[in-house]
Coordinates of C-alpha atoms (C1' of nucleotides) in Angstrom, one line a residue:
Chain A
M90 CA 0.1 0.0 0.1
P91 CA 1.4 3.3 -1.0
E92 CA -0.6 4.7 1.9
I93 CA 2.6 6.8 3.3
I94 CA 3.5 10.4 2.4
D95 CA 6.8 10.7 0.5
P96 CA 8.4 14.2 1.3
N97 CA 10.5 13.8 -2.1
D98 CA 7.2 13.2 -4.3
F99 CA 6.5 16.1 -6.7
L100 CA 3.0 16.5 -5.1
P101 CA 2.8 18.5 -1.9
R102 CA 2.3 16.5 1.1
Y103 CA -1.3 17.9 1.9
H104 CA -2.3 17.0 -1.7
Q105 CA -0.8 13.5 -1.2
L106 CA -2.9 13.1 2.0
A107 CA -6.0 14.3 0.2
N108 CA -5.5 11.6 -2.3
I109 CA -5.2 8.9 0.3
L110 CA -8.3 9.9 2.0
R111 CA -10.3 10.3 -1.1
E112 CA -9.3 7.0 -2.3
Q113 CA -10.3 5.5 1.3
I114 CA -13.8 7.2 0.7
S115 CA -14.2 6.0 -2.8
N116 CA -13.2 2.5 -1.8
G117 CA -16.0 2.5 1.0
K118 CA -13.1 2.0 3.7
L119 CA -14.7 5.3 5.1
E120 CA -18.5 5.2 5.1
A121 CA -20.9 8.1 4.8
H122 CA -21.3 10.0 8.3
Q123 CA -18.6 8.0 9.6
P124 CA -15.9 10.0 11.4
I125 CA -12.3 10.1 9.9
P126 CA -9.4 10.0 12.6
S127 CA -9.1 13.3 14.5
E128 CA -6.5 15.9 13.2
R129 CA -4.0 14.9 16.0
Q130 CA -4.4 11.2 15.2
L131 CA -3.5 11.9 11.7
E132 CA -0.7 14.1 12.6
M133 CA 0.9 10.8 14.1
I134 CA -0.2 8.4 11.6
Y135 CA 1.2 10.2 8.7
S136 CA 4.1 12.1 10.4
V137 CA 3.1 15.4 9.0
S138 CA 2.1 18.7 11.1
R139 CA -1.3 19.6 11.8
T140 CA -1.4 22.5 9.7
T141 CA -0.6 20.2 6.5
I142 CA -3.5 17.8 7.9
R143 CA -5.8 20.7 7.8
Q144 CA -4.9 21.9 4.4
A145 CA -5.7 18.4 3.1
I146 CA -9.0 18.2 4.8
D147 CA -9.9 21.7 3.7
L148 CA -9.4 20.5 0.2
L149 CA -11.7 17.6 0.5
V150 CA -14.4 19.8 2.5
R151 CA -14.3 22.1 -0.5
Q152 CA -14.6 19.1 -2.9
G153 CA -17.6 17.9 -0.9
F154 CA -16.1 14.6 0.4
L155 CA -15.8 15.5 4.0
Y156 CA -17.7 18.0 6.5
R157 CA -16.8 19.2 9.7
E158 CA -18.5 19.5 13.0
H159 CA -16.8 21.9 15.7
G160 CA -16.1 20.1 18.8
R161 CA -17.3 16.6 17.6
G162 CA -15.1 15.6 14.4
T163 CA -14.8 15.4 10.7
Y164 CA -17.1 13.1 8.7
V165 CA -17.5 11.4 5.4
S166 CA -20.3 13.0 3.0
P167 CA -22.8 10.7 1.7
Q168 CA -21.9 9.9 -2.0
K169 CA -24.8 12.0 -3.5
L170 CA -22.9 15.1 -2.4
Q171 CA -19.7 14.1 -3.8
K172 CA -20.2 14.5 -7.5
G173 CA -18.0 17.3 -8.8
I174 CA -20.9 18.8 -10.9
S175 CA -21.1 22.6 -11.6
E176 CA -17.4 22.9 -12.4
L177 CA -16.3 24.7 -15.3
T178 CA -16.2 22.2 -18.2
S179 CA -16.0 22.2 -21.7
F180 CA -18.8 20.6 -23.7
T181 CA -16.4 17.6 -24.5
E182 CA -15.8 17.2 -20.9
D183 CA -19.4 17.5 -20.0
M184 CA -20.6 14.7 -22.3
K185 CA -17.9 12.4 -21.0
Q186 CA -19.0 13.0 -17.5
R187 CA -22.5 12.0 -18.7
G188 CA -21.1 8.9 -20.1
L189 CA -21.7 10.0 -23.9
V190 CA -19.3 10.0 -26.6
P191 CA -18.7 13.5 -27.5
G192 CA -18.8 14.7 -31.3
Q193 CA -19.2 17.7 -33.5
K194 CA -20.1 18.8 -36.9
I195 CA -18.2 22.2 -37.7
L196 CA -20.7 24.6 -39.8
E197 CA -18.5 27.6 -40.1
I198 CA -15.2 28.8 -38.8
G199 CA -13.8 32.3 -39.6
Y200 CA -13.3 35.9 -38.7
I201 CA -16.3 38.4 -38.5
Q202 CA -17.1 41.9 -37.2
P203 CA -18.7 41.1 -33.8
P204 CA -22.2 42.3 -33.1
E205 CA -22.2 44.8 -30.1
K206 CA -23.4 42.2 -27.5
V207 CA -20.6 40.0 -28.4
R208 CA -18.1 42.7 -28.2
Q209 CA -19.1 43.7 -25.0
H210 CA -18.9 40.2 -23.3
L211 CA -15.5 39.9 -24.8
E212 CA -14.6 43.1 -23.2
L213 CA -13.0 44.6 -26.5
P214 CA -12.8 48.4 -26.9
E215 CA -15.4 49.9 -29.5
G216 CA -14.2 49.8 -32.9
S217 CA -11.9 46.8 -32.3
G218 CA -11.4 44.6 -35.1
Q219 CA -12.6 41.2 -36.2
V220 CA -13.2 38.2 -33.7
L221 CA -12.9 34.4 -34.6
R222 CA -16.3 32.8 -34.8
I223 CA -17.0 29.0 -34.6
E224 CA -20.3 27.4 -35.3
R225 CA -20.9 23.8 -34.5
I226 CA -23.6 21.2 -34.1
R227 CA -22.6 19.2 -30.8
L228 CA -23.1 15.6 -30.6
G229 CA -23.5 13.1 -27.7
D230 CA -23.3 9.4 -28.7
G231 CA -23.7 10.8 -32.3
V232 CA -26.9 12.4 -31.7
P233 CA -27.6 16.2 -32.0
M234 CA -27.5 17.9 -28.5
G235 CA -27.0 21.4 -29.1
L236 CA -25.8 24.2 -31.5
Q237 CA -22.9 26.2 -30.2
T238 CA -21.5 29.4 -31.3
S239 CA -18.1 30.5 -29.8
F240 CA -16.5 34.0 -30.2
Y241 CA -12.7 34.5 -29.4
G242 CA -11.0 37.8 -29.4
L243 CA -7.6 36.5 -30.6
T244 CA -5.3 38.8 -32.5
G245 CA -4.3 38.2 -36.1
E246 CA -1.2 35.9 -35.4
Q247 CA -3.2 33.8 -32.7
T248 CA -5.8 31.8 -34.7
I249 CA -7.2 28.3 -34.9
T250 CA -7.8 26.4 -38.2
Q251 CA -10.5 24.0 -38.9
E252 CA -7.9 21.3 -39.3
E253 CA -6.6 21.9 -35.8
L254 CA -10.2 21.8 -34.4
E255 CA -11.2 18.7 -36.2
E256 CA -8.1 17.0 -35.0
V257 CA -8.0 18.0 -31.4
G258 CA -11.6 18.3 -30.9
S259 CA -11.6 20.4 -27.8
I260 CA -11.0 24.1 -28.0
Y261 CA -10.0 24.2 -24.4
R262 CA -7.0 22.0 -25.3
I263 CA -5.8 24.2 -28.1
L264 CA -6.1 27.4 -26.1
Q265 CA -4.0 25.9 -23.3
E266 CA -1.4 24.0 -25.3
K267 CA -0.9 26.7 -28.2
F268 CA -1.6 30.0 -26.3
H269 CA -1.1 28.9 -22.5
L270 CA -4.6 30.3 -21.6
I271 CA -6.1 28.1 -18.8
P272 CA -9.9 28.5 -18.4
T273 CA -10.4 29.0 -14.7
E274 CA -13.6 30.8 -14.0
A275 CA -16.9 31.6 -15.8
D276 CA -20.2 33.4 -15.7
E277 CA -23.1 31.5 -17.0
T278 CA -26.7 32.3 -17.6
L279 CA -29.4 29.9 -18.6
E280 CA -32.9 30.7 -20.1
V281 CA -35.6 29.1 -22.3
T282 CA -36.3 30.0 -25.9
L283 CA -38.1 28.5 -28.8
A284 CA -36.3 27.1 -31.9
T285 CA -36.2 29.2 -35.3
P286 CA -36.6 27.3 -38.3
R287 CA -33.1 27.4 -39.0
E288 CA -32.1 26.0 -35.6
A289 CA -34.7 23.5 -35.7
S290 CA -33.6 21.9 -39.0
L291 CA -30.0 21.8 -37.9
L292 CA -31.0 20.0 -34.4
Q293 CA -33.5 17.9 -36.2
I294 CA -36.8 19.0 -34.3
E295 CA -39.8 21.0 -35.1
P296 CA -39.8 24.7 -35.3
G297 CA -40.9 26.3 -32.2
S298 CA -39.8 23.4 -30.1
P299 CA -38.3 24.6 -26.6
L300 CA -34.6 24.9 -26.1
L301 CA -32.2 25.6 -23.3
L302 CA -30.1 28.6 -24.0
S303 CA -26.7 28.9 -22.2
E304 CA -24.4 31.9 -22.5
R305 CA -21.1 31.8 -20.9
T306 CA -18.2 34.2 -20.5
T307 CA -15.0 32.3 -19.6
Y308 CA -12.0 33.9 -17.9
S309 CA -8.4 33.1 -17.9
Q310 CA -5.9 32.6 -15.2
Y311 CA -5.3 36.3 -15.6
R312 CA -8.9 37.1 -15.1
R313 CA -9.1 38.2 -18.9
V314 CA -12.1 37.1 -21.1
I315 CA -11.2 34.1 -23.2
E316 CA -14.3 33.4 -25.0
F317 CA -18.0 33.9 -25.1
V318 CA -20.1 31.0 -26.0
K319 CA -23.7 30.3 -26.6
I320 CA -25.2 26.9 -26.7
L321 CA -28.6 26.2 -27.7
Y322 CA -29.5 22.8 -26.2
R323 CA -32.3 20.5 -27.5
G324 CA -34.9 20.7 -24.6
D325 CA -35.8 17.0 -24.8
R326 CA -32.1 15.8 -24.5
Y327 CA -30.3 18.0 -22.3
R328 CA -30.4 18.8 -18.4
Y329 CA -28.4 21.1 -16.6
L330 CA -26.9 20.1 -13.4
A331 CA -25.5 22.4 -10.6
K332 CA -24.0 22.0 -7.1
L333 CA -24.7 24.9 -4.8
T334 CA -23.2 25.8 -1.5
R335 CA -23.5 28.5 1.2
Chain B
M77 CA -10.5 54.7 10.3
P78 CA -11.2 51.1 11.8
E79 CA -8.4 49.6 9.6
I80 CA -6.7 48.0 12.4
I81 CA -7.2 44.4 13.6
D82 CA -8.6 44.1 17.1
P83 CA -7.5 40.9 18.7
N84 CA -10.4 41.0 21.2
D85 CA -13.3 41.4 18.4
F86 CA -15.4 38.6 18.4
L87 CA -14.7 38.2 14.6
P88 CA -11.5 36.0 14.0
R89 CA -8.6 38.3 12.7
Y90 CA -8.3 36.8 9.2
H91 CA -12.0 37.5 8.9
Q92 CA -11.4 41.1 10.1
L93 CA -8.5 41.5 7.4
A94 CA -10.7 40.1 4.6
N95 CA -13.5 42.6 5.7
I96 CA -10.8 45.4 5.4
L97 CA -9.5 44.2 2.0
R98 CA -12.8 43.7 0.6
E99 CA -14.0 47.0 1.6
Q100 CA -11.0 48.7 0.0
I101 CA -11.8 46.7 -3.1
S102 CA -15.5 47.7 -3.1
N103 CA -14.4 51.3 -2.4
G104 CA -12.2 51.4 -5.5
K105 CA -9.1 52.0 -3.5
L106 CA -7.7 48.9 -5.1
E107 CA -8.4 48.7 -8.6
A108 CA -9.0 45.8 -11.0
H109 CA -5.6 43.9 -11.9
Q110 CA -3.9 46.0 -9.3
P111 CA -1.5 44.1 -7.0
I112 CA -2.4 44.3 -3.2
P113 CA 0.6 44.7 -0.8
S114 CA 2.7 41.3 -0.6
E115 CA 2.1 39.0 2.3
R116 CA 5.2 39.9 4.0
Q117 CA 4.1 43.6 3.9
L118 CA 0.6 42.9 5.1
E119 CA 2.2 41.0 8.0
M120 CA 4.0 44.3 9.1
I121 CA 1.0 46.6 8.3
Y122 CA -1.5 44.7 10.4
S123 CA 0.8 43.0 13.0
V124 CA -0.5 39.4 12.3
S125 CA 1.3 36.4 11.2
R126 CA 1.7 35.2 7.7
T127 CA -0.6 32.3 8.2
T128 CA -3.4 34.8 9.2
I129 CA -2.9 36.9 6.2
R130 CA -2.9 33.8 3.9
Q131 CA -6.2 32.6 5.4
A132 CA -7.7 36.1 4.7
I133 CA -6.4 36.0 1.1
D134 CA -7.8 32.6 0.7
L135 CA -11.1 33.6 1.6
L136 CA -11.2 36.5 -0.8
V137 CA -9.8 34.3 -3.7
R138 CA -12.6 31.7 -3.1
Q139 CA -15.0 34.7 -3.0
G140 CA -13.7 36.0 -6.5
F141 CA -12.2 39.2 -5.1
L142 CA -8.6 38.6 -5.6
Y143 CA -6.3 36.2 -7.6
R144 CA -2.8 35.1 -6.9
E145 CA 0.0 34.6 -9.5
H146 CA 3.0 32.5 -8.1
G147 CA 6.2 34.5 -8.1
R148 CA 4.5 37.7 -9.0
G149 CA 1.9 38.9 -6.4
T150 CA -1.7 39.1 -5.6
Y151 CA -4.2 40.9 -7.7
V152 CA -7.6 42.5 -7.5
S153 CA -10.3 40.6 -9.9
P154 CA -12.4 42.7 -12.2
Q155 CA -15.7 43.8 -10.9
K156 CA -17.5 41.3 -13.2
L157 CA -16.2 38.3 -11.3
Q158 CA -17.1 39.6 -8.0
K159 CA -20.7 38.9 -7.8
G160 CA -21.6 36.1 -5.6
I161 CA -24.0 34.5 -7.9
S162 CA -24.6 30.7 -8.0
E163 CA -24.9 30.6 -4.3
L164 CA -27.4 28.5 -2.5
T165 CA -30.2 30.9 -2.1
S166 CA -34.0 30.7 -1.2
F167 CA -36.3 32.2 -3.7
T168 CA -36.7 35.1 -1.5
E169 CA -33.0 35.9 -1.2
D170 CA -32.8 35.2 -5.1
M171 CA -35.5 37.9 -5.9
K172 CA -33.9 40.5 -3.3
Q173 CA -30.5 40.0 -5.0
R174 CA -32.2 40.7 -8.5
G175 CA -33.6 43.8 -7.0
L176 CA -37.1 42.7 -6.9
V177 CA -39.6 42.4 -3.9
P178 CA -40.4 38.7 -3.2
G179 CA -44.0 37.7 -2.6
Q180 CA -46.0 34.7 -2.6
K181 CA -49.6 33.4 -2.9
I182 CA -50.1 30.0 -1.0
L183 CA -52.2 27.7 -2.9
E184 CA -51.9 24.6 -0.7
I185 CA -50.3 23.3 2.5
G186 CA -50.7 20.0 3.9
Y187 CA -49.5 16.5 4.5
I188 CA -49.7 13.9 1.6
Q189 CA -48.4 10.3 0.6
P190 CA -45.4 11.5 -1.5
P191 CA -45.0 10.2 -5.0
E192 CA -42.0 7.6 -5.5
K193 CA -39.9 10.2 -6.9
V194 CA -40.3 12.7 -4.2
R195 CA -39.8 10.0 -1.5
Q196 CA -36.4 9.0 -3.1
H197 CA -35.2 12.6 -3.2
L198 CA -36.0 13.0 0.3
E199 CA -34.2 9.7 1.1
L200 CA -37.1 8.2 3.0
P201 CA -37.1 4.4 3.5
E202 CA -40.0 2.7 1.4
G203 CA -43.2 2.6 3.0
S204 CA -42.6 5.8 5.1
G205 CA -45.4 8.1 6.1
Q206 CA -46.6 11.4 4.8
V207 CA -44.7 14.2 4.0
L208 CA -45.4 18.0 4.3
R209 CA -46.2 19.7 0.8
I210 CA -46.4 23.3 -0.1
E211 CA -47.6 24.7 -3.3
R212 CA -47.1 28.5 -3.9
I213 CA -47.0 31.0 -6.6
R214 CA -43.8 33.3 -6.3
L215 CA -43.8 36.6 -7.3
G216 CA -41.4 39.3 -8.2
D217 CA -42.5 42.8 -7.8
G218 CA -46.0 41.4 -7.5
V219 CA -45.8 39.6 -10.8
P220 CA -45.9 35.8 -11.1
M221 CA -42.5 34.5 -11.7
G222 CA -42.9 30.8 -11.0
L223 CA -45.0 28.0 -9.4
Q224 CA -43.2 26.3 -6.5
T225 CA -43.9 22.9 -5.0
S226 CA -41.8 21.8 -1.9
F227 CA -41.6 18.7 0.0
Y228 CA -40.3 18.2 3.5
G229 CA -39.8 14.9 5.3
L230 CA -40.6 16.3 8.9
T231 CA -42.1 14.2 11.6
G232 CA -45.5 14.7 13.0
E233 CA -44.4 16.9 15.7
Q234 CA -42.1 19.0 13.5
T235 CA -44.5 21.1 11.2
I236 CA -45.2 24.4 9.5
T237 CA -48.5 26.2 9.6
Q238 CA -49.9 28.4 7.0
E239 CA -50.0 31.2 9.6
E240 CA -46.3 30.8 10.2
L241 CA -45.4 30.8 6.4
E242 CA -47.4 33.9 5.6
E243 CA -45.8 35.7 8.7
V244 CA -42.3 34.7 8.1
G245 CA -42.4 34.4 4.4
S246 CA -39.2 32.5 4.0
I247 CA -39.2 28.6 4.8
Y248 CA -35.4 28.8 5.3
R249 CA -35.9 31.2 8.2
I250 CA -38.5 29.0 9.9
L251 CA -36.4 25.8 9.3
Q252 CA -33.4 27.5 10.9
E253 CA -35.1 29.2 13.7
K254 CA -37.6 26.6 14.7
F255 CA -35.7 23.3 13.8
H256 CA -32.0 24.4 13.7
L257 CA -31.7 23.2 10.3
I258 CA -29.1 25.3 8.2
P259 CA -29.3 24.8 4.6
T260 CA -25.6 24.3 3.5
E261 CA -25.4 22.6 0.2
A262 CA -27.8 21.5 -2.7
D263 CA -28.1 19.6 -5.9
E264 CA -29.9 21.2 -8.8
T265 CA -31.2 20.3 -12.2
L266 CA -32.5 22.6 -14.9
E267 CA -34.5 21.6 -18.0
V268 CA -37.3 23.1 -20.0
T269 CA -40.9 22.1 -20.3
L270 CA -44.1 23.3 -21.6
A271 CA -46.9 24.6 -19.5
T272 CA -50.0 22.6 -18.7
P273 CA -53.4 24.3 -18.8
R274 CA -53.3 24.4 -15.0
E275 CA -49.7 25.7 -14.8
A276 CA -50.5 28.3 -17.4
S277 CA -53.6 29.7 -15.9
L278 CA -51.7 30.0 -12.5
L279 CA -48.9 31.7 -14.1
Q280 CA -51.0 33.8 -16.4
I281 CA -49.6 32.6 -19.7
E282 CA -50.8 30.5 -22.8
P283 CA -50.9 26.8 -22.4
G284 CA -47.7 25.5 -24.0
S285 CA -45.7 28.4 -23.3
P286 CA -42.0 27.5 -22.5
L287 CA -41.1 27.1 -18.9
L288 CA -37.8 26.5 -17.0
L289 CA -37.9 23.7 -14.6
S290 CA -35.7 23.7 -11.5
E291 CA -35.4 20.7 -9.1
R292 CA -33.5 21.1 -6.2
T293 CA -32.5 18.8 -3.2
T294 CA -31.3 20.7 -0.2
Y295 CA -29.0 19.4 2.5
S296 CA -28.5 20.5 6.1
Q297 CA -25.2 21.0 7.9
Y298 CA -25.3 17.2 8.7
R299 CA -25.7 16.5 5.1
R300 CA -29.1 15.1 5.6
V301 CA -31.9 16.0 2.9
I302 CA -34.0 19.1 4.3
E303 CA -36.2 19.5 1.3
F304 CA -37.0 18.9 -2.3
V305 CA -38.2 21.7 -4.3
K306 CA -39.7 22.0 -7.9
I307 CA -40.0 25.5 -9.3
L308 CA -41.5 26.0 -12.6
Y309 CA -40.2 29.5 -13.9
R310 CA -41.9 31.6 -16.5
G311 CA -39.7 31.4 -19.5
D312 CA -40.1 35.0 -20.5
R313 CA -39.3 36.3 -16.8
Y314 CA -36.6 34.2 -15.5
R315 CA -33.0 33.8 -16.1
Y316 CA -30.8 31.4 -14.1
L317 CA -27.2 32.8 -13.2
A318 CA -24.4 30.6 -12.2
K319 CA -20.7 31.3 -11.5
L320 CA -18.4 28.3 -12.5
T321 CA -14.8 27.6 -11.1
R322 CA -12.1 25.1 -12.0
Chain C
dC80 C1' -13.3 17.1 32.3
dA81 C1' -10.9 15.3 28.0
dG82 C1' -11.1 15.6 23.0
dT83 C1' -12.5 17.8 18.9
dG84 C1' -12.1 21.4 15.5
dG85 C1' -10.9 26.9 14.9
dT86 C1' -7.3 30.1 15.2
dC87 C1' -2.6 31.9 15.6
dT88 C1' 2.3 32.7 15.9
dA89 C1' 7.3 32.7 14.3
dG90 C1' 10.1 30.7 11.8
dA91 C1' 11.8 28.0 7.6
dC92 C1' 12.6 26.3 2.9
dC93 C1' 11.0 25.7 -2.0
dA94 C1' 9.5 27.1 -6.7
dC95 C1' 8.5 30.8 -9.6
dC96 C1' 9.2 35.4 -11.8
dG97 C1' 11.6 39.7 -13.2
dG98 C1' 15.6 42.4 -13.8
Chain D
dC53 C1' 19.7 37.9 -7.5
dG54 C1' 15.8 39.8 -4.3
dG55 C1' 10.8 39.5 -4.0
dT56 C1' 6.9 37.0 -4.6
dG57 C1' 3.5 33.2 -3.4
dG58 C1' 3.5 27.8 -2.1
dT59 C1' 4.5 24.5 1.3
dC60 C1' 5.6 22.9 6.0
dT61 C1' 7.0 22.9 11.1
dA62 C1' 6.1 22.6 16.1
dG63 C1' 3.9 24.6 19.2
dA64 C1' -0.1 27.4 21.5
dC65 C1' -4.6 29.0 23.2
dC66 C1' -9.7 29.3 22.2
dA67 C1' -14.6 27.6 21.5
dC68 C1' -17.3 23.8 21.3
dT69 C1' -19.1 19.1 22.3
dG70 C1' -19.6 15.2 25.0
dT71 C1' -19.6 12.6 29.5

DNA sequence: CAGTGGTCTAGACCACCGG
DNA sequence: CGGTGGTCTAGACCACTGT
């Protein structure tokens, strides 16, 4: 069992400890509403300081695996609360989490003069130049799930070609590997609309069918806007999941 | 200026410091993408240890007010990212945040034998007894926003009367003050549906109009289910807001 | 009361960034 | 190189919970 903490590991100790505990929870070695060893006990078991123990527990509490009760102990959360939903994910990751095979049909990719609303969401100054626009049908297990339109305020040199996109599949991976931009935060709104004839034919539904419209602004590690994305989801195939905390 | 940390204050020092910094950000004394003083400088300015400084900064980073860059500094997040949306809120709080006056019309309140789906969401064993069901029309500035149906697996003694509900307005307050149950986490799903004739007449819309259906399971500080709530929002009046992180 | 988590200190070394 | 945030230690006292 690699259930000891290696000071020379490239992972920090609190991270190693969190992994060990998370593993025990997933294994079922620690059951729901059961207490884990106290912080002083963990200190001795793993030979790390209490600060490090607390860092590990903090992490697992934020991830929903544990909860604390002052004066009593730290306990395992029931399975239901442990799913990491409501995290910032790309469509690709979202589908995989749902157990579906992600896919896409690229309809159009190119530079356009952005509509006012898009320009504002990208936080570009008035009178800025063109932005990259990508329109795709998104598939889950080969079936149309939604119609996605994405906008990127990249400069002329920074660009993404249709070949790249078809090969890699995920724009997030391209942004990260090619431009070192890491999506870290996003604001999203959800509302209901009805399908226009064009949208309906692309999504293979009747015009006027209800759709779930998601509009998302994604920010980089530098808190600058990376992208503005609109997705029209088929109302009969897609359900949005969120996990809320106080 | 009370911009000093009082060791005798009932608030912990890291919390006091977070309040001071948050205030400076809201005031505009610290501007977006500007660095705050380094952790060693803050140590001297406020005469607290670096651990305490870091606790305060951690808090503000999680709340979206600050972001860190390793080897460079800690910076103020742009205003856009600072709104605390996507937190677990009651309908009442939600309306207030949107600047609307919350209201309600109670349609029905009483005990029923729960449908199977509701029983499962409340995590009650098969063959359990009745549950409390409350059906209300929810108003924003006096206008119907949604139709809410809530279920509570309270025991016979624990109950909520229509008079209480009309007087207090918020069930969360009743739960907290009367039963010491604090909502701390929730799982929510969102999807689209079309209004049935009954729903349409209650919400004052045409039958077949699109609605946003939210289903939420709320958990207490002990990670037990408190409630299961369905809200049918008018598609033309309600937009869901979420803030996502990685 | 003893045991739990919550806060706090004063110090240390590391990894990363810029000039 | 010096300054930044990231990790870590060994200790202390407080606030809360149970018996």
